[in-house]
PDB file of C-alpha atoms and ligand atoms in Angstrom:
ATOM      1  CA  UNK B   1     -16.426  -0.287  -1.275  1.00  0.00           C
ATOM      2  CA  UNK B   2     -13.686   1.753  -3.535  1.00  0.00           C
ATOM      3  CA  UNK B   3     -13.119   0.786  -7.658  1.00  0.00           C
ATOM      4  CA  UNK B   4     -10.431  -0.790  -7.416  1.00  0.00           C
ATOM      5  CA  UNK B   5      -7.875  -0.362 -10.706  1.00  0.00           C
ATOM      6  CA  UNK B   6      -4.304  -2.234  -9.623  1.00  0.00           C
ATOM      7  CA  UNK B   7      -4.559  -4.921  -7.036  1.00  0.00           C
ATOM      8  CA  UNK B   8      -0.530  -5.745  -5.947  1.00  0.00           C
ATOM      9  CA  UNK B   9      -0.637  -9.147  -4.107  1.00  0.00           C
ATOM     10  CA  UNK B  10       2.589 -10.047  -2.305  1.00  0.00           C
ATOM     11  CA  UNK B  11       3.720 -13.991  -2.526  1.00  0.00           C
ATOM     12  CA  UNK B  12       6.409 -14.831  -0.362  1.00  0.00           C
ATOM     13  CA  UNK B  13       5.817 -18.941  -1.417  1.00  0.00           C
ATOM     14  CA  UNK B  14       5.124 -19.777   1.913  1.00  0.00           C
ATOM     15  CA  UNK B  15       1.458 -21.867   3.102  1.00  0.00           C
ATOM     16  CA  UNK B  16      -0.199 -18.522   3.204  1.00  0.00           C
ATOM     17  CA  UNK B  17       0.689 -17.941  -0.996  1.00  0.00           C
ATOM     18  CA  UNK B  18      -2.649 -20.015  -2.039  1.00  0.00           C
ATOM     19  CA  UNK B  19      -5.286 -18.027  -0.167  1.00  0.00           C
ATOM     20  CA  UNK B  20      -3.680 -14.625  -1.216  1.00  0.00           C
ATOM     21  CA  UNK B  21      -3.582 -15.442  -5.120  1.00  0.00           C
ATOM     22  CA  UNK B  22      -7.407 -16.474  -4.945  1.00  0.00           C
ATOM     23  CA  UNK B  23      -8.223 -13.447  -2.996  1.00  0.00           C
ATOM     24  CA  UNK B  24      -6.261 -11.992  -5.956  1.00  0.00           C
ATOM     25  CA  UNK B  25      -7.739 -13.605  -8.542  1.00  0.00           C
ATOM     26  CA  UNK B  26     -11.957 -12.565  -6.492  1.00  0.00           C
ATOM     27  CA  UNK B  27     -10.988  -9.491  -6.459  1.00  0.00           C
ATOM     28  CA  UNK B  28      -9.485  -9.013  -9.429  1.00  0.00           C
ATOM     29  CA  UNK B  29     -13.072 -10.299 -11.626  1.00  0.00           C
ATOM     30  CA  UNK B  30     -14.696  -7.954  -8.925  1.00  0.00           C
ATOM     31  CA  UNK B  31     -12.880  -5.226 -10.282  1.00  0.00           C
ATOM     32  CA  UNK B  32     -12.313  -5.587 -13.674  1.00  0.00           C
ATOM     33  CA  UNK B  33      -8.611  -4.827 -12.670  1.00  0.00           C
ATOM     34  CA  UNK B  34      -5.021  -5.488 -12.782  1.00  0.00           C
ATOM     35  CA  UNK B  35      -2.891  -7.534 -10.954  1.00  0.00           C
ATOM     36  CA  UNK B  36       0.394  -7.393 -10.312  1.00  0.00           C
ATOM     37  CA  UNK B  37       2.094 -10.426  -8.778  1.00  0.00           C
ATOM     38  CA  UNK B  38       5.149  -9.239  -6.021  1.00  0.00           C
ATOM     39  CA  UNK B  39       7.797 -11.441  -4.963  1.00  0.00           C
ATOM     40  CA  UNK B  40      10.882  -9.665  -3.050  1.00  0.00           C
ATOM     41  CA  UNK B  41      14.467 -12.381  -2.367  1.00  0.00           C
ATOM     42  CA  UNK B  42      15.334 -10.858   0.925  1.00  0.00           C
ATOM     43  CA  UNK B  43      17.886 -13.437   1.165  1.00  0.00           C
ATOM     44  CA  UNK B  44      20.085  -9.892   1.281  1.00  0.00           C
ATOM     45  CA  UNK B  45      19.535  -9.918   4.921  1.00  0.00           C
ATOM     46  CA  UNK B  46      22.106 -11.694   6.538  1.00  0.00           C
ATOM     47  CA  UNK B  47      25.238 -10.785   4.503  1.00  0.00           C
ATOM     48  CA  UNK B  48      28.066 -10.870   6.991  1.00  0.00           C
ATOM     49  CA  UNK B  49      31.610 -12.522   7.179  1.00  0.00           C
ATOM     50  CA  UNK B  50      32.733 -15.971   8.851  1.00  0.00           C
ATOM     51  CA  UNK B  51      35.768 -13.887   9.783  1.00  0.00           C
ATOM     52  CA  UNK B  52      37.092 -10.054  10.036  1.00  0.00           C
ATOM     53  CA  UNK B  53      38.031 -11.839   6.062  1.00  0.00           C
ATOM     54  CA  UNK B  54      36.188 -14.920   5.426  1.00  0.00           C
ATOM     55  CA  UNK B  55      32.757 -13.698   3.445  1.00  0.00           C
ATOM     56  CA  UNK B  56      30.309 -16.166   5.250  1.00  0.00           C
ATOM     57  CA  UNK B  57      28.717 -18.277   2.789  1.00  0.00           C
ATOM     58  CA  UNK B  58      25.870 -16.296   1.210  1.00  0.00           C
ATOM     59  CA  UNK B  59      27.531 -14.677  -0.194  1.00  0.00           C
ATOM     60  CA  UNK B  60      29.139 -16.312  -2.098  1.00  0.00           C
ATOM     61  CA  UNK B  61      24.924 -17.318  -3.763  1.00  0.00           C
ATOM     62  CA  UNK B  62      24.877 -15.685  -6.890  1.00  0.00           C
ATOM     63  CA  UNK B  63      22.731 -12.949  -6.990  1.00  0.00           C
ATOM     64  CA  UNK B  64      20.772 -13.345 -10.850  1.00  0.00           C
ATOM     65  CA  UNK B  65      20.649 -16.835 -10.088  1.00  0.00           C
ATOM     66  CA  UNK B  66      18.091 -16.103  -7.047  1.00  0.00           C
ATOM     67  CA  UNK B  67      15.858 -13.366  -8.849  1.00  0.00           C
ATOM     68  CA  UNK B  68      15.200 -15.637 -11.878  1.00  0.00           C
ATOM     69  CA  UNK B  69      14.758 -18.867  -9.915  1.00  0.00           C
ATOM     70  CA  UNK B  70      12.110 -16.219  -8.486  1.00  0.00           C
ATOM     71  CA  UNK B  71      11.136 -15.425 -11.498  1.00  0.00           C
ATOM     72  CA  UNK B  72      10.208 -18.829 -12.271  1.00  0.00           C
ATOM     73  CA  UNK B  73       8.584 -19.752  -8.985  1.00  0.00           C
ATOM     74  CA  UNK B  74       6.277 -16.924  -9.699  1.00  0.00           C
ATOM     75  CA  UNK B  75       4.334 -17.479 -13.006  1.00  0.00           C
ATOM     76  CA  UNK B  76       4.521 -21.249 -11.732  1.00  0.00           C
ATOM     77  CA  UNK B  77       1.786 -19.925  -8.586  1.00  0.00           C
ATOM     78  CA  UNK B  78       0.428 -17.330 -11.136  1.00  0.00           C
ATOM     79  CA  UNK B  79      -0.322 -20.818 -13.511  1.00  0.00           C
ATOM     80  CA  UNK B  80      -1.763 -22.667 -10.897  1.00  0.00           C
ATOM     81  CA  UNK B  81      -3.553 -19.664  -9.100  1.00  0.00           C
ATOM     82  CA  UNK B  82      -5.640 -18.800 -12.351  1.00  0.00           C
ATOM     83  CA  UNK B  83      -3.131 -15.978 -12.288  1.00  0.00           C
ATOM     84  CA  UNK B  84      -1.424 -16.766 -15.645  1.00  0.00           C
ATOM     85  CA  UNK B  85      -3.057 -12.358 -17.015  1.00  0.00           C
ATOM     86  CA  UNK B  86      -0.760 -10.790 -14.685  1.00  0.00           C
ATOM     87  CA  UNK B  87       2.060  -8.601 -14.113  1.00  0.00           C
ATOM     88  CA  UNK B  88       5.011 -10.727 -11.878  1.00  0.00           C
ATOM     89  CA  UNK B  89       7.368  -8.946 -10.222  1.00  0.00           C
ATOM     90  CA  UNK B  90      10.876  -9.633  -8.409  1.00  0.00           C
ATOM     91  CA  UNK B  91      12.899  -7.483  -6.534  1.00  0.00           C
ATOM     92  CA  UNK B  92      15.861  -7.861  -4.334  1.00  0.00           C
ATOM     93  CA  UNK B  93      15.950  -6.104  -0.803  1.00  0.00           C
ATOM     94  CA  UNK B  94      13.527  -5.847   2.241  1.00  0.00           C
ATOM     95  CA  UNK B  95      10.179  -7.479   1.166  1.00  0.00           C
ATOM     96  CA  UNK B  96       8.014  -4.762   2.794  1.00  0.00           C
ATOM     97  CA  UNK B  97       9.884  -1.669   1.410  1.00  0.00           C
ATOM     98  CA  UNK B  98      10.388  -3.056  -1.738  1.00  0.00           C
ATOM     99  CA  UNK B  99       6.629  -3.514  -1.164  1.00  0.00           C
ATOM    100  CA  UNK B 100       5.423  -0.121  -0.394  1.00  0.00           C
ATOM    101  CA  UNK B 101       7.780   1.557  -3.007  1.00  0.00           C
ATOM    102  CA  UNK B 102       6.535  -1.007  -5.437  1.00  0.00           C
ATOM    103  CA  UNK B 103       2.394   0.138  -4.760  1.00  0.00           C
ATOM    104  CA  UNK B 104       3.912   3.696  -4.536  1.00  0.00           C
ATOM    105  CA  UNK B 105       5.803   4.408  -7.869  1.00  0.00           C
ATOM    106  CA  UNK B 106       3.240   1.443  -9.884  1.00  0.00           C
ATOM    107  CA  UNK B 107      -0.236   3.169  -8.797  1.00  0.00           C
ATOM    108  CA  UNK B 108      -1.833  -0.368  -6.396  1.00  0.00           C
ATOM    109  CA  UNK B 109      -5.017   1.036  -4.974  1.00  0.00           C
ATOM    110  CA  UNK B 110      -4.936  -2.257  -2.938  1.00  0.00           C
ATOM    111  CA  UNK B 111      -2.191  -4.475  -1.437  1.00  0.00           C
ATOM    112  CA  UNK B 112      -3.195  -7.948  -0.455  1.00  0.00           C
ATOM    113  CA  UNK B 113      -0.839  -9.854   1.262  1.00  0.00           C
ATOM    114  CA  UNK B 114      -0.810 -12.575   4.509  1.00  0.00           C
ATOM    115  CA  UNK B 115      -1.816 -11.796   7.895  1.00  0.00           C
ATOM    116  CA  UNK B 116       1.317 -14.237   8.362  1.00  0.00           C
ATOM    117  CA  UNK B 117       4.153 -16.213   6.380  1.00  0.00           C
ATOM    118  CA  UNK B 118       7.388 -17.234   6.324  1.00  0.00           C
ATOM    119  CA  UNK B 119       7.861 -14.747  10.233  1.00  0.00           C
ATOM    120  CA  UNK B 120       5.853 -17.478  13.032  1.00  0.00           C
ATOM    121  CA  UNK B 121       2.109 -17.665  14.239  1.00  0.00           C
ATOM    122  CA  UNK B 122       3.220 -16.386  17.371  1.00  0.00           C
ATOM    123  CA  UNK B 123       1.424 -13.020  16.888  1.00  0.00           C
ATOM    124  CA  UNK B 124      -1.997 -11.593  15.303  1.00  0.00           C
ATOM    125  CA  UNK B 125       0.041  -9.760  12.283  1.00  0.00           C
ATOM    126  CA  UNK B 126       3.482 -10.772  10.991  1.00  0.00           C
ATOM    127  CA  UNK B 127       6.677  -8.067  11.297  1.00  0.00           C
ATOM    128  CA  UNK B 128       6.211  -7.846   7.230  1.00  0.00           C
ATOM    129  CA  UNK B 129       2.392  -7.518   7.838  1.00  0.00           C
ATOM    130  CA  UNK B 130       2.345  -4.891  10.166  1.00  0.00           C
ATOM    131  CA  UNK B 131       5.046  -2.661   8.077  1.00  0.00           C
ATOM    132  CA  UNK B 132       2.668  -2.829   5.380  1.00  0.00           C
ATOM    133  CA  UNK B 133      -0.561  -1.918   6.545  1.00  0.00           C
ATOM    134  CA  UNK B 134       1.173   1.014   8.813  1.00  0.00           C
ATOM    135  CA  UNK B 135       3.137   2.570   5.612  1.00  0.00           C
ATOM    136  CA  UNK B 136       1.267   1.663   2.820  1.00  0.00           C
ATOM    137  CA  UNK B 137      -0.320   4.491   0.557  1.00  0.00           C
ATOM    138  CA  UNK B 138      -3.224   2.209   0.376  1.00  0.00           C
ATOM    139  CA  UNK B 139      -5.655  -0.227   1.202  1.00  0.00           C
ATOM    140  CA  UNK B 140      -4.490  -2.914   2.843  1.00  0.00           C
ATOM    141  CA  UNK B 141      -6.215  -6.554   2.248  1.00  0.00           C
ATOM    142  CA  UNK B 142      -4.517  -8.789   5.061  1.00  0.00           C
ATOM    143  CA  UNK B 143      -5.859 -12.396   4.620  1.00  0.00           C
ATOM    144  CA  UNK B 144      -6.556 -14.481   7.257  1.00  0.00           C
ATOM    145  CA  UNK B 145      -3.433 -16.991   7.637  1.00  0.00           C
ATOM    146  CA  UNK B 146      -5.433 -19.265  10.448  1.00  0.00           C
ATOM    147  CA  UNK B 147      -2.826 -22.013  12.468  1.00  0.00           C
ATOM    148  CA  UNK B 148      -2.940 -25.627  10.036  1.00  0.00           C
TER     149      UNK B 148
HETATM  150  P1  LIG C 201       4.930 -11.678   7.571  1.00  0.00           P
HETATM  151  O1  LIG C 201       4.566 -11.092   7.951  1.00  0.00           O
HETATM  152  O2  LIG C 201       6.765 -11.737   7.109  1.00  0.00           O
HETATM  153  O3  LIG C 201       4.670 -13.096   7.769  1.00  0.00           O
HETATM  154  O4  LIG C 201       4.798 -11.909   6.582  1.00  0.00           O
HETATM  155  C1  LIG C 201       3.330 -11.386   6.143  1.00  0.00           C
HETATM  156  C2  LIG C 201       3.007 -11.036   4.609  1.00  0.00           C
HETATM  157  O5  LIG C 201       3.585 -10.466   3.593  1.00  0.00           O
HETATM  158  C3  LIG C 201       2.951 -12.370   3.727  1.00  0.00           C
HETATM  159  O6  LIG C 201       2.235 -13.175   3.652  1.00  0.00           O
HETATM  160  C4  LIG C 201       3.384 -11.956   2.427  1.00  0.00           C
HETATM  161  O7  LIG C 201       1.886 -11.189   1.696  1.00  0.00           O
HETATM  162  C5  LIG C 201       4.189 -11.182   2.071  1.00  0.00           C
HETATM  163  N1  LIG C 201       5.355 -10.990   2.068  1.00  0.00           N
HETATM  164  C6  LIG C 201       6.398 -10.880   3.070  1.00  0.00           C
HETATM  165  N2  LIG C 201       7.694 -11.644   2.618  1.00  0.00           N
HETATM  166  C7  LIG C 201       7.197 -11.282   1.208  1.00  0.00           C
HETATM  167  C8  LIG C 201       8.357 -11.618   0.099  1.00  0.00           C
HETATM  168  N3  LIG C 201       9.589 -12.323   0.939  1.00  0.00           N
HETATM  169  N4  LIG C 201       8.029 -11.481  -0.548  1.00  0.00           N
HETATM  170  C9  LIG C 201       6.838 -10.716  -1.173  1.00  0.00           C
HETATM  171  N5  LIG C 201       5.571 -10.710  -0.026  1.00  0.00           N
HETATM  172  C10 LIG C 201       6.491 -10.854   1.462  1.00  0.00           C
END
């Protein structure tokens, strides 16, 4: 196995997230390396208009409030999983695109994801997981999440 220097752990706050945090912590100890926790706020995807003129309620959500809320959740997550020393990054946008972009721009050499997140357990891999495996610039570890 190669030595890893920078692990990027993708956290969506689903039931899978704790297993991802635990695996990232174990690996960071084994390789004595940096961990970044990333959460992407993807609320922009369903943007639309209720009719031709009235913005749908999702448009009225305060973007800064959502991002700040996610910052707080990520901090709580880091404390709960023993990853207080990890860098934390919250970004708006498409999870698969932002995770790949962040990994590329910050030289992550391992991305840790869950095999499934909030998008169902009907397939072997979720849609975000599949896209990341296809496009990642580095190794990807998909932590197997089994149905409860
Ligand atoms: P999915 O393929 O959407 O079921 O999710 C698979 C994995 O992708 C999750 O277990 C997370 O590791 C990651 N992921 C999905 N959505 C997000 C998100 N919004 N922010 C960070 N990671 C995510």
